[in-house]
PDB file of C-alpha atoms in Angstrom:
ATOM      1  CA  UNK L   1      78.571 -38.487 -60.711  1.00  0.00           C
ATOM      2  CA  UNK L   2      78.542 -40.792 -57.913  1.00  0.00           C
ATOM      3  CA  UNK L   3      79.235 -41.173 -54.180  1.00  0.00           C
ATOM      4  CA  UNK L   4      78.881 -37.674 -52.135  1.00  0.00           C
ATOM      5  CA  UNK L   5      79.385 -35.031 -54.772  1.00  0.00           C
ATOM      6  CA  UNK L   6      79.491 -31.768 -53.718  1.00  0.00           C
ATOM      7  CA  UNK L   7      77.329 -29.265 -54.435  1.00  0.00           C
ATOM      8  CA  UNK L   8      77.474 -24.970 -54.636  1.00  0.00           C
ATOM      9  CA  UNK L   9      78.538 -24.530 -51.040  1.00  0.00           C
ATOM     10  CA  UNK L  10      80.412 -26.961 -50.611  1.00  0.00           C
ATOM     11  CA  UNK L  11      78.291 -29.320 -48.379  1.00  0.00           C
ATOM     12  CA  UNK L  12      78.202 -33.152 -49.440  1.00  0.00           C
ATOM     13  CA  UNK L  13      74.633 -34.265 -50.521  1.00  0.00           C
ATOM     14  CA  UNK L  14      73.957 -37.863 -49.188  1.00  0.00           C
ATOM     15  CA  UNK L  15      75.758 -41.170 -50.413  1.00  0.00           C
ATOM     16  CA  UNK L  16      73.753 -42.771 -53.539  1.00  0.00           C
ATOM     17  CA  UNK L  17      73.331 -38.945 -55.122  1.00  0.00           C
ATOM     18  CA  UNK L  18      74.223 -39.011 -58.827  1.00  0.00           C
ATOM     19  CA  UNK L  19      73.590 -35.890 -61.962  1.00  0.00           C
ATOM     20  CA  UNK L  20      70.787 -35.938 -62.830  1.00  0.00           C
ATOM     21  CA  UNK L  21      70.348 -37.341 -67.144  1.00  0.00           C
ATOM     22  CA  UNK L  22      68.019 -34.357 -67.134  1.00  0.00           C
ATOM     23  CA  UNK L  23      68.927 -30.984 -68.595  1.00  0.00           C
ATOM     24  CA  UNK L  24      65.087 -29.334 -68.450  1.00  0.00           C
ATOM     25  CA  UNK L  25      66.708 -26.173 -66.210  1.00  0.00           C
ATOM     26  CA  UNK L  26      69.788 -26.235 -67.787  1.00  0.00           C
ATOM     27  CA  UNK L  27      69.060 -22.835 -69.583  1.00  0.00           C
ATOM     28  CA  UNK L  28      68.977 -20.603 -66.444  1.00  0.00           C
ATOM     29  CA  UNK L  29      72.252 -22.641 -65.455  1.00  0.00           C
ATOM     30  CA  UNK L  30      70.763 -25.266 -63.291  1.00  0.00           C
ATOM     31  CA  UNK L  31      72.405 -28.640 -62.164  1.00  0.00           C
ATOM     32  CA  UNK L  32      69.808 -32.081 -61.318  1.00  0.00           C
ATOM     33  CA  UNK L  33      70.502 -34.451 -59.190  1.00  0.00           C
ATOM     34  CA  UNK L  34      69.053 -37.447 -57.865  1.00  0.00           C
ATOM     35  CA  UNK L  35      69.174 -38.533 -54.155  1.00  0.00           C
ATOM     36  CA  UNK L  36      67.658 -41.618 -52.395  1.00  0.00           C
ATOM     37  CA  UNK L  37      65.272 -40.223 -49.960  1.00  0.00           C
ATOM     38  CA  UNK L  38      62.687 -43.057 -49.422  1.00  0.00           C
ATOM     39  CA  UNK L  39      62.771 -43.579 -53.222  1.00  0.00           C
ATOM     40  CA  UNK L  40      64.612 -41.428 -56.153  1.00  0.00           C
ATOM     41  CA  UNK L  41      64.146 -37.656 -55.599  1.00  0.00           C
ATOM     42  CA  UNK L  42      64.794 -35.280 -58.153  1.00  0.00           C
ATOM     43  CA  UNK L  43      66.304 -31.823 -57.631  1.00  0.00           C
ATOM     44  CA  UNK L  44      67.913 -29.061 -59.215  1.00  0.00           C
ATOM     45  CA  UNK L  45      70.712 -26.393 -57.554  1.00  0.00           C
ATOM     46  CA  UNK L  46      70.928 -22.939 -58.983  1.00  0.00           C
ATOM     47  CA  UNK L  47      73.959 -20.669 -59.184  1.00  0.00           C
ATOM     48  CA  UNK L  48      78.273 -21.376 -59.285  1.00  0.00           C
ATOM     49  CA  UNK L  49      80.177 -24.906 -58.772  1.00  0.00           C
ATOM     50  CA  UNK L  50      81.814 -26.304 -55.669  1.00  0.00           C
ATOM     51  CA  UNK L  51      84.678 -24.072 -56.393  1.00  0.00           C
ATOM     52  CA  UNK L  52      82.333 -20.784 -55.228  1.00  0.00           C
ATOM     53  CA  UNK L  53      80.842 -21.466 -51.391  1.00  0.00           C
ATOM     54  CA  UNK L  54      77.808 -19.262 -50.604  1.00  0.00           C
ATOM     55  CA  UNK L  55      77.283 -18.485 -47.250  1.00  0.00           C
ATOM     56  CA  UNK L  56      74.148 -17.198 -46.371  1.00  0.00           C
ATOM     57  CA  UNK L  57      71.025 -19.701 -45.469  1.00  0.00           C
ATOM     58  CA  UNK L  58      69.956 -22.116 -48.393  1.00  0.00           C
ATOM     59  CA  UNK L  59      66.882 -21.082 -49.707  1.00  0.00           C
ATOM     60  CA  UNK L  60      65.023 -23.802 -50.924  1.00  0.00           C
ATOM     61  CA  UNK L  61      61.534 -23.821 -52.957  1.00  0.00           C
ATOM     62  CA  UNK L  62      59.016 -25.918 -52.948  1.00  0.00           C
ATOM     63  CA  UNK L  63      56.566 -26.369 -56.040  1.00  0.00           C
ATOM     64  CA  UNK L  64      52.702 -26.508 -56.043  1.00  0.00           C
ATOM     65  CA  UNK L  65      49.856 -28.618 -57.815  1.00  0.00           C
ATOM     66  CA  UNK L  66      51.235 -30.183 -60.970  1.00  0.00           C
ATOM     67  CA  UNK L  67      53.804 -27.919 -60.723  1.00  0.00           C
ATOM     68  CA  UNK L  68      57.885 -29.077 -60.991  1.00  0.00           C
ATOM     69  CA  UNK L  69      61.371 -27.381 -60.215  1.00  0.00           C
ATOM     70  CA  UNK L  70      61.188 -25.581 -63.168  1.00  0.00           C
ATOM     71  CA  UNK L  71      58.439 -23.273 -61.581  1.00  0.00           C
ATOM     72  CA  UNK L  72      61.509 -21.714 -59.975  1.00  0.00           C
ATOM     73  CA  UNK L  73      64.059 -21.068 -63.007  1.00  0.00           C
ATOM     74  CA  UNK L  74      63.151 -17.571 -63.326  1.00  0.00           C
ATOM     75  CA  UNK L  75      63.841 -16.335 -59.985  1.00  0.00           C
ATOM     76  CA  UNK L  76      66.146 -19.224 -58.859  1.00  0.00           C
ATOM     77  CA  UNK L  77      69.326 -18.069 -60.328  1.00  0.00           C
ATOM     78  CA  UNK L  78      69.230 -14.234 -59.006  1.00  0.00           C
ATOM     79  CA  UNK L  79      68.553 -15.561 -55.206  1.00  0.00           C
ATOM     80  CA  UNK L  80      71.691 -17.811 -55.475  1.00  0.00           C
ATOM     81  CA  UNK L  81      74.016 -14.642 -55.388  1.00  0.00           C
ATOM     82  CA  UNK L  82      75.098 -15.343 -51.725  1.00  0.00           C
ATOM     83  CA  UNK L  83      72.981 -18.490 -50.444  1.00  0.00           C
ATOM     84  CA  UNK L  84      72.063 -21.887 -52.402  1.00  0.00           C
ATOM     85  CA  UNK L  85      69.123 -21.731 -54.021  1.00  0.00           C
ATOM     86  CA  UNK L  86      67.696 -25.329 -54.736  1.00  0.00           C
ATOM     87  CA  UNK L  87      64.117 -26.535 -56.051  1.00  0.00           C
ATOM     88  CA  UNK L  88      62.971 -30.127 -55.292  1.00  0.00           C
ATOM     89  CA  UNK L  89      60.201 -32.361 -57.196  1.00  0.00           C
ATOM     90  CA  UNK L  90      58.050 -33.881 -54.791  1.00  0.00           C
ATOM     91  CA  UNK L  91      56.979 -37.161 -54.585  1.00  0.00           C
ATOM     92  CA  UNK L  92      54.415 -37.826 -57.907  1.00  0.00           C
ATOM     93  CA  UNK L  93      55.585 -34.332 -59.723  1.00  0.00           C
ATOM     94  CA  UNK L  94      58.454 -33.538 -61.842  1.00  0.00           C
ATOM     95  CA  UNK L  95      60.718 -35.788 -62.157  1.00  0.00           C
ATOM     96  CA  UNK L  96      60.364 -37.744 -58.870  1.00  0.00           C
ATOM     97  CA  UNK L  97      58.179 -40.834 -59.103  1.00  0.00           C
ATOM     98  CA  UNK L  98      54.882 -41.150 -56.543  1.00  0.00           C
ATOM     99  CA  UNK L  99      52.111 -43.618 -55.636  1.00  0.00           C
ATOM    100  CA  UNK L 100      49.061 -43.299 -53.641  1.00  0.00           C
ATOM    101  CA  UNK L 101      50.550 -44.075 -50.718  1.00  0.00           C
ATOM    102  CA  UNK L 102      53.509 -40.893 -50.454  1.00  0.00           C
ATOM    103  CA  UNK L 103      51.785 -38.335 -52.915  1.00  0.00           C
ATOM    104  CA  UNK L 104      50.035 -36.817 -49.897  1.00  0.00           C
ATOM    105  CA  UNK L 105      50.361 -33.323 -48.319  1.00  0.00           C
ATOM    106  CA  UNK L 106      51.241 -35.040 -45.397  1.00  0.00           C
ATOM    107  CA  UNK L 107      54.073 -37.710 -47.033  1.00  0.00           C
ATOM    108  CA  UNK L 108      55.222 -34.718 -49.223  1.00  0.00           C
ATOM    109  CA  UNK L 109      55.821 -33.044 -45.823  1.00  0.00           C
ATOM    110  CA  UNK L 110      57.861 -35.585 -44.511  1.00  0.00           C
ATOM    111  CA  UNK L 111      60.121 -35.647 -47.957  1.00  0.00           C
ATOM    112  CA  UNK L 112      60.689 -32.346 -47.731  1.00  0.00           C
ATOM    113  CA  UNK L 113      62.152 -32.797 -43.656  1.00  0.00           C
ATOM    114  CA  UNK L 114      64.616 -35.525 -44.764  1.00  0.00           C
ATOM    115  CA  UNK L 115      65.359 -33.388 -47.821  1.00  0.00           C
ATOM    116  CA  UNK L 116      66.274 -30.193 -45.689  1.00  0.00           C
ATOM    117  CA  UNK L 117      67.929 -32.010 -43.375  1.00  0.00           C
ATOM    118  CA  UNK L 118      70.218 -34.654 -45.196  1.00  0.00           C
ATOM    119  CA  UNK L 119      70.129 -32.658 -48.392  1.00  0.00           C
ATOM    120  CA  UNK L 120      70.981 -28.759 -47.809  1.00  0.00           C
ATOM    121  CA  UNK L 121      71.186 -28.950 -43.925  1.00  0.00           C
ATOM    122  CA  UNK L 122      69.598 -26.703 -42.096  1.00  0.00           C
ATOM    123  CA  UNK L 123      68.261 -23.853 -40.816  1.00  0.00           C
ATOM    124  CA  UNK L 124      66.741 -23.256 -44.249  1.00  0.00           C
ATOM    125  CA  UNK L 125      64.516 -20.477 -45.967  1.00  0.00           C
ATOM    126  CA  UNK L 126      61.307 -22.110 -47.716  1.00  0.00           C
ATOM    127  CA  UNK L 127      59.729 -20.556 -50.494  1.00  0.00           C
ATOM    128  CA  UNK L 128      56.715 -22.277 -51.571  1.00  0.00           C
ATOM    129  CA  UNK L 129      53.764 -21.739 -54.040  1.00  0.00           C
ATOM    130  CA  UNK L 130      50.134 -23.092 -53.813  1.00  0.00           C
ATOM    131  CA  UNK L 131      50.669 -26.616 -52.259  1.00  0.00           C
ATOM    132  CA  UNK L 132      53.803 -25.874 -51.435  1.00  0.00           C
ATOM    133  CA  UNK L 133      53.261 -22.909 -49.249  1.00  0.00           C
ATOM    134  CA  UNK L 134      51.016 -25.308 -47.414  1.00  0.00           C
ATOM    135  CA  UNK L 135      53.679 -27.685 -47.004  1.00  0.00           C
ATOM    136  CA  UNK L 136      56.383 -25.282 -46.092  1.00  0.00           C
ATOM    137  CA  UNK L 137      53.838 -24.343 -43.492  1.00  0.00           C
ATOM    138  CA  UNK L 138      53.277 -27.598 -42.012  1.00  0.00           C
ATOM    139  CA  UNK L 139      57.384 -28.051 -42.275  1.00  0.00           C
ATOM    140  CA  UNK L 140      57.856 -24.827 -40.188  1.00  0.00           C
ATOM    141  CA  UNK L 141      55.237 -25.898 -37.898  1.00  0.00           C
ATOM    142  CA  UNK L 142      56.473 -29.054 -37.021  1.00  0.00           C
ATOM    143  CA  UNK L 143      60.259 -28.510 -36.427  1.00  0.00           C
ATOM    144  CA  UNK L 144      60.961 -24.817 -36.123  1.00  0.00           C
ATOM    145  CA  UNK L 145      64.283 -25.616 -35.695  1.00  0.00           C
ATOM    146  CA  UNK L 146      65.051 -26.322 -39.415  1.00  0.00           C
ATOM    147  CA  UNK L 147      63.412 -23.126 -41.119  1.00  0.00           C
ATOM    148  CA  UNK L 148      64.856 -19.865 -40.608  1.00  0.00           C
ATOM    149  CA  UNK L 149      62.542 -17.393 -42.610  1.00  0.00           C
ATOM    150  CA  UNK L 150      59.011 -18.192 -44.773  1.00  0.00           C
ATOM    151  CA  UNK L 151      57.779 -17.110 -47.883  1.00  0.00           C
ATOM    152  CA  UNK L 152      54.492 -17.857 -48.854  1.00  0.00           C
ATOM    153  CA  UNK L 153      53.341 -16.926 -52.533  1.00  0.00           C
ATOM    154  CA  UNK L 154      49.674 -17.444 -53.538  1.00  0.00           C
ATOM    155  CA  UNK L 155      49.706 -20.712 -50.531  1.00  0.00           C
ATOM    156  CA  UNK L 156      47.159 -22.717 -50.660  1.00  0.00           C
ATOM    157  CA  UNK L 157      44.776 -21.248 -48.003  1.00  0.00           C
ATOM    158  CA  UNK L 158      41.219 -21.974 -46.502  1.00  0.00           C
ATOM    159  CA  UNK L 159      38.842 -20.064 -48.979  1.00  0.00           C
ATOM    160  CA  UNK L 160      36.312 -17.145 -47.544  1.00  0.00           C
ATOM    161  CA  UNK L 161      32.967 -17.203 -48.061  1.00  0.00           C
ATOM    162  CA  UNK L 162      32.238 -15.388 -51.599  1.00  0.00           C
ATOM    163  CA  UNK L 163      31.385 -16.522 -54.794  1.00  0.00           C
ATOM    164  CA  UNK L 164      33.667 -19.095 -56.309  1.00  0.00           C
ATOM    165  CA  UNK L 165      35.545 -19.486 -59.691  1.00  0.00           C
ATOM    166  CA  UNK L 166      33.240 -22.104 -61.203  1.00  0.00           C
ATOM    167  CA  UNK L 167      35.575 -23.453 -63.444  1.00  0.00           C
ATOM    168  CA  UNK L 168      38.170 -23.939 -60.897  1.00  0.00           C
ATOM    169  CA  UNK L 169      35.634 -25.423 -58.124  1.00  0.00           C
ATOM    170  CA  UNK L 170      34.137 -27.672 -60.816  1.00  0.00           C
ATOM    171  CA  UNK L 171      37.940 -29.081 -61.646  1.00  0.00           C
ATOM    172  CA  UNK L 172      39.040 -29.795 -58.237  1.00  0.00           C
ATOM    173  CA  UNK L 173      35.063 -31.093 -57.209  1.00  0.00           C
ATOM    174  CA  UNK L 174      35.860 -33.774 -60.034  1.00  0.00           C
ATOM    175  CA  UNK L 175      39.100 -34.357 -58.393  1.00  0.00           C
ATOM    176  CA  UNK L 176      37.352 -35.263 -55.057  1.00  0.00           C
ATOM    177  CA  UNK L 177      35.247 -38.073 -56.373  1.00  0.00           C
ATOM    178  CA  UNK L 178      36.577 -41.553 -56.922  1.00  0.00           C
ATOM    179  CA  UNK L 179      36.551 -42.874 -60.094  1.00  0.00           C
ATOM    180  CA  UNK L 180      35.281 -39.552 -61.895  1.00  0.00           C
ATOM    181  CA  UNK L 181      38.599 -37.827 -60.991  1.00  0.00           C
ATOM    182  CA  UNK L 182      40.292 -40.614 -62.781  1.00  0.00           C
ATOM    183  CA  UNK L 183      37.804 -40.475 -65.791  1.00  0.00           C
ATOM    184  CA  UNK L 184      38.324 -36.453 -66.254  1.00  0.00           C
ATOM    185  CA  UNK L 185      42.180 -36.969 -66.213  1.00  0.00           C
ATOM    186  CA  UNK L 186      42.049 -39.550 -68.852  1.00  0.00           C
ATOM    187  CA  UNK L 187      39.794 -37.995 -71.277  1.00  0.00           C
ATOM    188  CA  UNK L 188      41.615 -34.482 -70.793  1.00  0.00           C
ATOM    189  CA  UNK L 189      45.191 -36.363 -71.785  1.00  0.00           C
ATOM    190  CA  UNK L 190      43.266 -37.995 -74.256  1.00  0.00           C
ATOM    191  CA  UNK L 191      42.513 -34.498 -76.123  1.00  0.00           C
ATOM    192  CA  UNK L 192      45.381 -32.513 -75.324  1.00  0.00           C
ATOM    193  CA  UNK L 193      49.041 -32.637 -76.723  1.00  0.00           C
ATOM    194  CA  UNK L 194      51.846 -32.035 -74.180  1.00  0.00           C
ATOM    195  CA  UNK L 195      51.710 -28.182 -75.948  1.00  0.00           C
ATOM    196  CA  UNK L 196      48.178 -27.922 -75.074  1.00  0.00           C
ATOM    197  CA  UNK L 197      48.492 -28.589 -71.982  1.00  0.00           C
ATOM    198  CA  UNK L 198      51.036 -26.718 -70.739  1.00  0.00           C
ATOM    199  CA  UNK L 199      49.007 -24.046 -72.359  1.00  0.00           C
ATOM    200  CA  UNK L 200      46.016 -24.782 -70.716  1.00  0.00           C
ATOM    201  CA  UNK L 201      47.892 -25.008 -67.071  1.00  0.00           C
ATOM    202  CA  UNK L 202      49.280 -20.933 -68.092  1.00  0.00           C
ATOM    203  CA  UNK L 203      45.481 -19.909 -69.271  1.00  0.00           C
ATOM    204  CA  UNK L 204      44.577 -21.540 -65.697  1.00  0.00           C
ATOM    205  CA  UNK L 205      47.315 -19.797 -63.594  1.00  0.00           C
ATOM    206  CA  UNK L 206      48.214 -16.692 -65.070  1.00  0.00           C
ATOM    207  CA  UNK L 207      46.455 -13.686 -65.429  1.00  0.00           C
ATOM    208  CA  UNK L 208      48.000 -12.485 -68.721  1.00  0.00           C
ATOM    209  CA  UNK L 209      49.101 -15.846 -70.470  1.00  0.00           C
ATOM    210  CA  UNK L 210      50.927 -13.498 -72.997  1.00  0.00           C
ATOM    211  CA  UNK L 211      53.439 -12.927 -70.258  1.00  0.00           C
ATOM    212  CA  UNK L 212      54.514 -16.563 -70.300  1.00  0.00           C
ATOM    213  CA  UNK L 213      58.105 -16.756 -71.108  1.00  0.00           C
ATOM    214  CA  UNK L 214      58.947 -18.594 -74.482  1.00  0.00           C
ATOM    215  CA  UNK L 215      61.909 -20.420 -73.117  1.00  0.00           C
ATOM    216  CA  UNK L 216      60.426 -21.745 -70.015  1.00  0.00           C
ATOM    217  CA  UNK L 217      56.806 -22.893 -71.977  1.00  0.00           C
ATOM    218  CA  UNK L 218      59.404 -24.821 -74.459  1.00  0.00           C
ATOM    219  CA  UNK L 219      61.594 -26.292 -71.104  1.00  0.00           C
ATOM    220  CA  UNK L 220      57.939 -27.207 -69.762  1.00  0.00           C
ATOM    221  CA  UNK L 221      56.640 -29.164 -73.033  1.00  0.00           C
ATOM    222  CA  UNK L 222      59.642 -31.189 -72.833  1.00  0.00           C
ATOM    223  CA  UNK L 223      59.008 -31.672 -69.540  1.00  0.00           C
ATOM    224  CA  UNK L 224      55.345 -32.431 -69.915  1.00  0.00           C
ATOM    225  CA  UNK L 225      56.083 -35.181 -72.713  1.00  0.00           C
ATOM    226  CA  UNK L 226      58.967 -36.753 -70.837  1.00  0.00           C
ATOM    227  CA  UNK L 227      56.061 -37.407 -67.720  1.00  0.00           C
ATOM    228  CA  UNK L 228      54.025 -39.448 -70.389  1.00  0.00           C
ATOM    229  CA  UNK L 229      55.499 -42.690 -69.766  1.00  0.00           C
ATOM    230  CA  UNK L 230      55.744 -41.702 -65.719  1.00  0.00           C
ATOM    231  CA  UNK L 231      53.766 -44.548 -63.933  1.00  0.00           C
ATOM    232  CA  UNK L 232      51.119 -43.302 -61.202  1.00  0.00           C
ATOM    233  CA  UNK L 233      51.011 -39.613 -62.513  1.00  0.00           C
ATOM    234  CA  UNK L 234      47.119 -39.305 -62.398  1.00  0.00           C
ATOM    235  CA  UNK L 235      47.081 -41.252 -59.151  1.00  0.00           C
ATOM    236  CA  UNK L 236      49.995 -39.025 -57.781  1.00  0.00           C
ATOM    237  CA  UNK L 237      47.860 -35.984 -58.707  1.00  0.00           C
ATOM    238  CA  UNK L 238      44.489 -36.960 -57.533  1.00  0.00           C
ATOM    239  CA  UNK L 239      45.999 -38.186 -53.862  1.00  0.00           C
ATOM    240  CA  UNK L 240      47.947 -34.715 -53.804  1.00  0.00           C
ATOM    241  CA  UNK L 241      44.775 -32.721 -54.335  1.00  0.00           C
ATOM    242  CA  UNK L 242      42.285 -34.476 -52.258  1.00  0.00           C
ATOM    243  CA  UNK L 243      44.433 -34.344 -49.693  1.00  0.00           C
ATOM    244  CA  UNK L 244      44.914 -30.483 -50.140  1.00  0.00           C
ATOM    245  CA  UNK L 245      41.536 -30.249 -49.987  1.00  0.00           C
ATOM    246  CA  UNK L 246      41.441 -31.867 -46.476  1.00  0.00           C
ATOM    247  CA  UNK L 247      43.977 -29.991 -45.094  1.00  0.00           C
ATOM    248  CA  UNK L 248      42.537 -26.309 -45.860  1.00  0.00           C
ATOM    249  CA  UNK L 249      38.710 -27.901 -45.424  1.00  0.00           C
ATOM    250  CA  UNK L 250      39.706 -27.636 -41.398  1.00  0.00           C
ATOM    251  CA  UNK L 251      40.146 -23.594 -41.508  1.00  0.00           C
ATOM    252  CA  UNK L 252      40.781 -23.456 -37.384  1.00  0.00           C
ATOM    253  CA  UNK L 253      43.276 -26.060 -37.759  1.00  0.00           C
ATOM    254  CA  UNK L 254      44.906 -24.441 -40.423  1.00  0.00           C
ATOM    255  CA  UNK L 255      45.320 -21.188 -38.850  1.00  0.00           C
ATOM    256  CA  UNK L 256      46.724 -22.693 -35.676  1.00  0.00           C
ATOM    257  CA  UNK L 257      49.632 -24.095 -37.968  1.00  0.00           C
ATOM    258  CA  UNK L 258      49.685 -20.563 -39.727  1.00  0.00           C
ATOM    259  CA  UNK L 259      50.109 -19.299 -35.899  1.00  0.00           C
ATOM    260  CA  UNK L 260      52.731 -21.598 -35.055  1.00  0.00           C
ATOM    261  CA  UNK L 261      55.317 -20.324 -37.631  1.00  0.00           C
ATOM    262  CA  UNK L 262      57.474 -18.242 -35.720  1.00  0.00           C
ATOM    263  CA  UNK L 263      59.768 -17.104 -38.167  1.00  0.00           C
ATOM    264  CA  UNK L 264      60.101 -14.198 -40.643  1.00  0.00           C
ATOM    265  CA  UNK L 265      57.265 -14.881 -42.817  1.00  0.00           C
ATOM    266  CA  UNK L 266      56.293 -12.781 -46.469  1.00  0.00           C
ATOM    267  CA  UNK L 267      53.195 -13.705 -47.712  1.00  0.00           C
ATOM    268  CA  UNK L 268      52.667 -12.728 -51.828  1.00  0.00           C
ATOM    269  CA  UNK L 269      49.336 -13.012 -53.620  1.00  0.00           C
ATOM    270  CA  UNK L 270      47.664 -11.947 -56.885  1.00  0.00           C
ATOM    271  CA  UNK L 271      44.907  -9.950 -57.259  1.00  0.00           C
ATOM    272  CA  UNK L 272      43.620 -12.383 -60.145  1.00  0.00           C
ATOM    273  CA  UNK L 273      44.228 -15.353 -58.698  1.00  0.00           C
ATOM    274  CA  UNK L 274      41.909 -17.770 -59.357  1.00  0.00           C
ATOM    275  CA  UNK L 275      42.986 -20.509 -57.611  1.00  0.00           C
ATOM    276  CA  UNK L 276      43.509 -18.798 -54.372  1.00  0.00           C
ATOM    277  CA  UNK L 277      41.353 -15.598 -54.159  1.00  0.00           C
ATOM    278  CA  UNK L 278      43.040 -12.803 -52.915  1.00  0.00           C
ATOM    279  CA  UNK L 279      40.689 -12.284 -50.275  1.00  0.00           C
ATOM    280  CA  UNK L 280      42.020 -15.315 -48.783  1.00  0.00           C
ATOM    281  CA  UNK L 281      45.725 -14.066 -48.819  1.00  0.00           C
ATOM    282  CA  UNK L 282      43.756 -10.828 -47.294  1.00  0.00           C
ATOM    283  CA  UNK L 283      42.598 -13.145 -44.596  1.00  0.00           C
ATOM    284  CA  UNK L 284      46.009 -14.385 -43.978  1.00  0.00           C
ATOM    285  CA  UNK L 285      47.469 -11.693 -43.455  1.00  0.00           C
ATOM    286  CA  UNK L 286      44.792  -9.989 -41.222  1.00  0.00           C
ATOM    287  CA  UNK L 287      44.943 -13.068 -38.896  1.00  0.00           C
ATOM    288  CA  UNK L 288      48.767 -12.651 -38.838  1.00  0.00           C
ATOM    289  CA  UNK L 289      49.713  -9.143 -38.383  1.00  0.00           C
ATOM    290  CA  UNK L 290      53.529  -9.814 -38.182  1.00  0.00           C
ATOM    291  CA  UNK L 291      53.776 -11.754 -41.684  1.00  0.00           C
ATOM    292  CA  UNK L 292      55.126  -9.261 -43.971  1.00  0.00           C
ATOM    293  CA  UNK L 293      52.872  -9.480 -46.890  1.00  0.00           C
ATOM    294  CA  UNK L 294      52.563  -7.928 -50.567  1.00  0.00           C
ATOM    295  CA  UNK L 295      49.879  -7.798 -53.228  1.00  0.00           C
ATOM    296  CA  UNK L 296      50.105  -7.821 -56.589  1.00  0.00           C
ATOM    297  CA  UNK L 297      47.722  -6.432 -58.776  1.00  0.00           C
ATOM    298  CA  UNK L 298      46.359  -8.086 -61.727  1.00  0.00           C
ATOM    299  CA  UNK L 299      48.940 -11.102 -61.027  1.00  0.00           C
ATOM    300  CA  UNK L 300      47.855 -14.597 -61.146  1.00  0.00           C
ATOM    301  CA  UNK L 301      48.725 -17.694 -59.419  1.00  0.00           C
ATOM    302  CA  UNK L 302      52.159 -18.552 -60.019  1.00  0.00           C
ATOM    303  CA  UNK L 303      53.597 -14.510 -60.114  1.00  0.00           C
ATOM    304  CA  UNK L 304      57.008 -16.079 -59.469  1.00  0.00           C
ATOM    305  CA  UNK L 305      56.340 -17.406 -63.355  1.00  0.00           C
ATOM    306  CA  UNK L 306      54.042 -14.147 -64.739  1.00  0.00           C
ATOM    307  CA  UNK L 307      55.761 -11.198 -62.956  1.00  0.00           C
ATOM    308  CA  UNK L 308      59.403 -12.579 -61.903  1.00  0.00           C
ATOM    309  CA  UNK L 309      61.151  -9.269 -61.734  1.00  0.00           C
ATOM    310  CA  UNK L 310      58.284  -7.942 -59.321  1.00  0.00           C
ATOM    311  CA  UNK L 311      58.855 -11.053 -57.112  1.00  0.00           C
ATOM    312  CA  UNK L 312      62.542 -10.967 -57.018  1.00  0.00           C
ATOM    313  CA  UNK L 313      62.041  -6.991 -55.787  1.00  0.00           C
ATOM    314  CA  UNK L 314      59.807  -7.956 -52.878  1.00  0.00           C
ATOM    315  CA  UNK L 315      61.968 -11.063 -51.949  1.00  0.00           C
ATOM    316  CA  UNK L 316      65.040  -9.980 -51.963  1.00  0.00           C
ATOM    317  CA  UNK L 317      63.759  -6.370 -50.179  1.00  0.00           C
ATOM    318  CA  UNK L 318      62.561  -9.014 -47.456  1.00  0.00           C
ATOM    319  CA  UNK L 319      65.707 -11.328 -47.445  1.00  0.00           C
ATOM    320  CA  UNK L 320      68.051  -7.997 -47.199  1.00  0.00           C
ATOM    321  CA  UNK L 321      65.645  -6.825 -44.340  1.00  0.00           C
ATOM    322  CA  UNK L 322      65.945 -10.431 -42.235  1.00  0.00           C
ATOM    323  CA  UNK L 323      69.082 -12.183 -43.356  1.00  0.00           C
ATOM    324  CA  UNK L 324      72.645 -11.191 -43.809  1.00  0.00           C
ATOM    325  CA  UNK L 325      75.264 -13.027 -46.076  1.00  0.00           C
ATOM    326  CA  UNK L 326      77.951 -13.071 -43.456  1.00  0.00           C
ATOM    327  CA  UNK L 327      75.024 -14.858 -41.305  1.00  0.00           C
TER     328      UNK L 327
END
């Protein structure tokens, strides 16, 4: 498809948008597009086609470090009832190319701003996980007119004083050191098949890896194979990780960014999250009493993949409370 194709809400997307050649999200009824936004940006749309306009505020999903549009396929189709639901790949992740220049948290925040203004239209409901939650918070604070609501699922947060998870801490310490981070990633890639790499992420991010959806695992492995030929993928991951650590390492500035979010906010955390401990989620909730929060027992860092039904229940209740389909 070329020119300005119509998406599910009858909203024309920018000139130059084409249908994507990849179909990793097709099992969940999603269609892929590529839009030129300072380089090609891949995104998917869930739900009905152009003949079925949807009136509610668009939902825009923003993945975390090392994630992609696939992170949202287990909840996206259900949320597409009554409103647009789209997921983009940030610079350097999924099917959007990236470099050291454009893969920082700040650069991807600028990408998100362009995406919601030029692709979905605003205001939107941002749903971000991990690094995507941080980027969504930055967008909400910097451009409040573009955001109607904010959902933070185990967002990257300043860590309270407590004993760290040493596997996680050591990995991010390696990421932070120039040279060591690059060597660590190269060594890991040489020792793992794409399937093993996907399983290692599941083992890290799920409290119970047995909950992984088999179809999602198959799609994630296929995407990992596709990404083997992507230039600058290690560079992009390390750039993003280092910039993320810089932002969360300034807690006072970050807490001020949270306080500036003057929209309905839903905060979801898992008690078994090894990357963002539940104490950090509770600290954020206590600092922002106007937010709605939900703590999911026995759940890890990616609840939307591990317990999608629970996440949908909490999220749809929040949407029903704050937004109506005839808005």
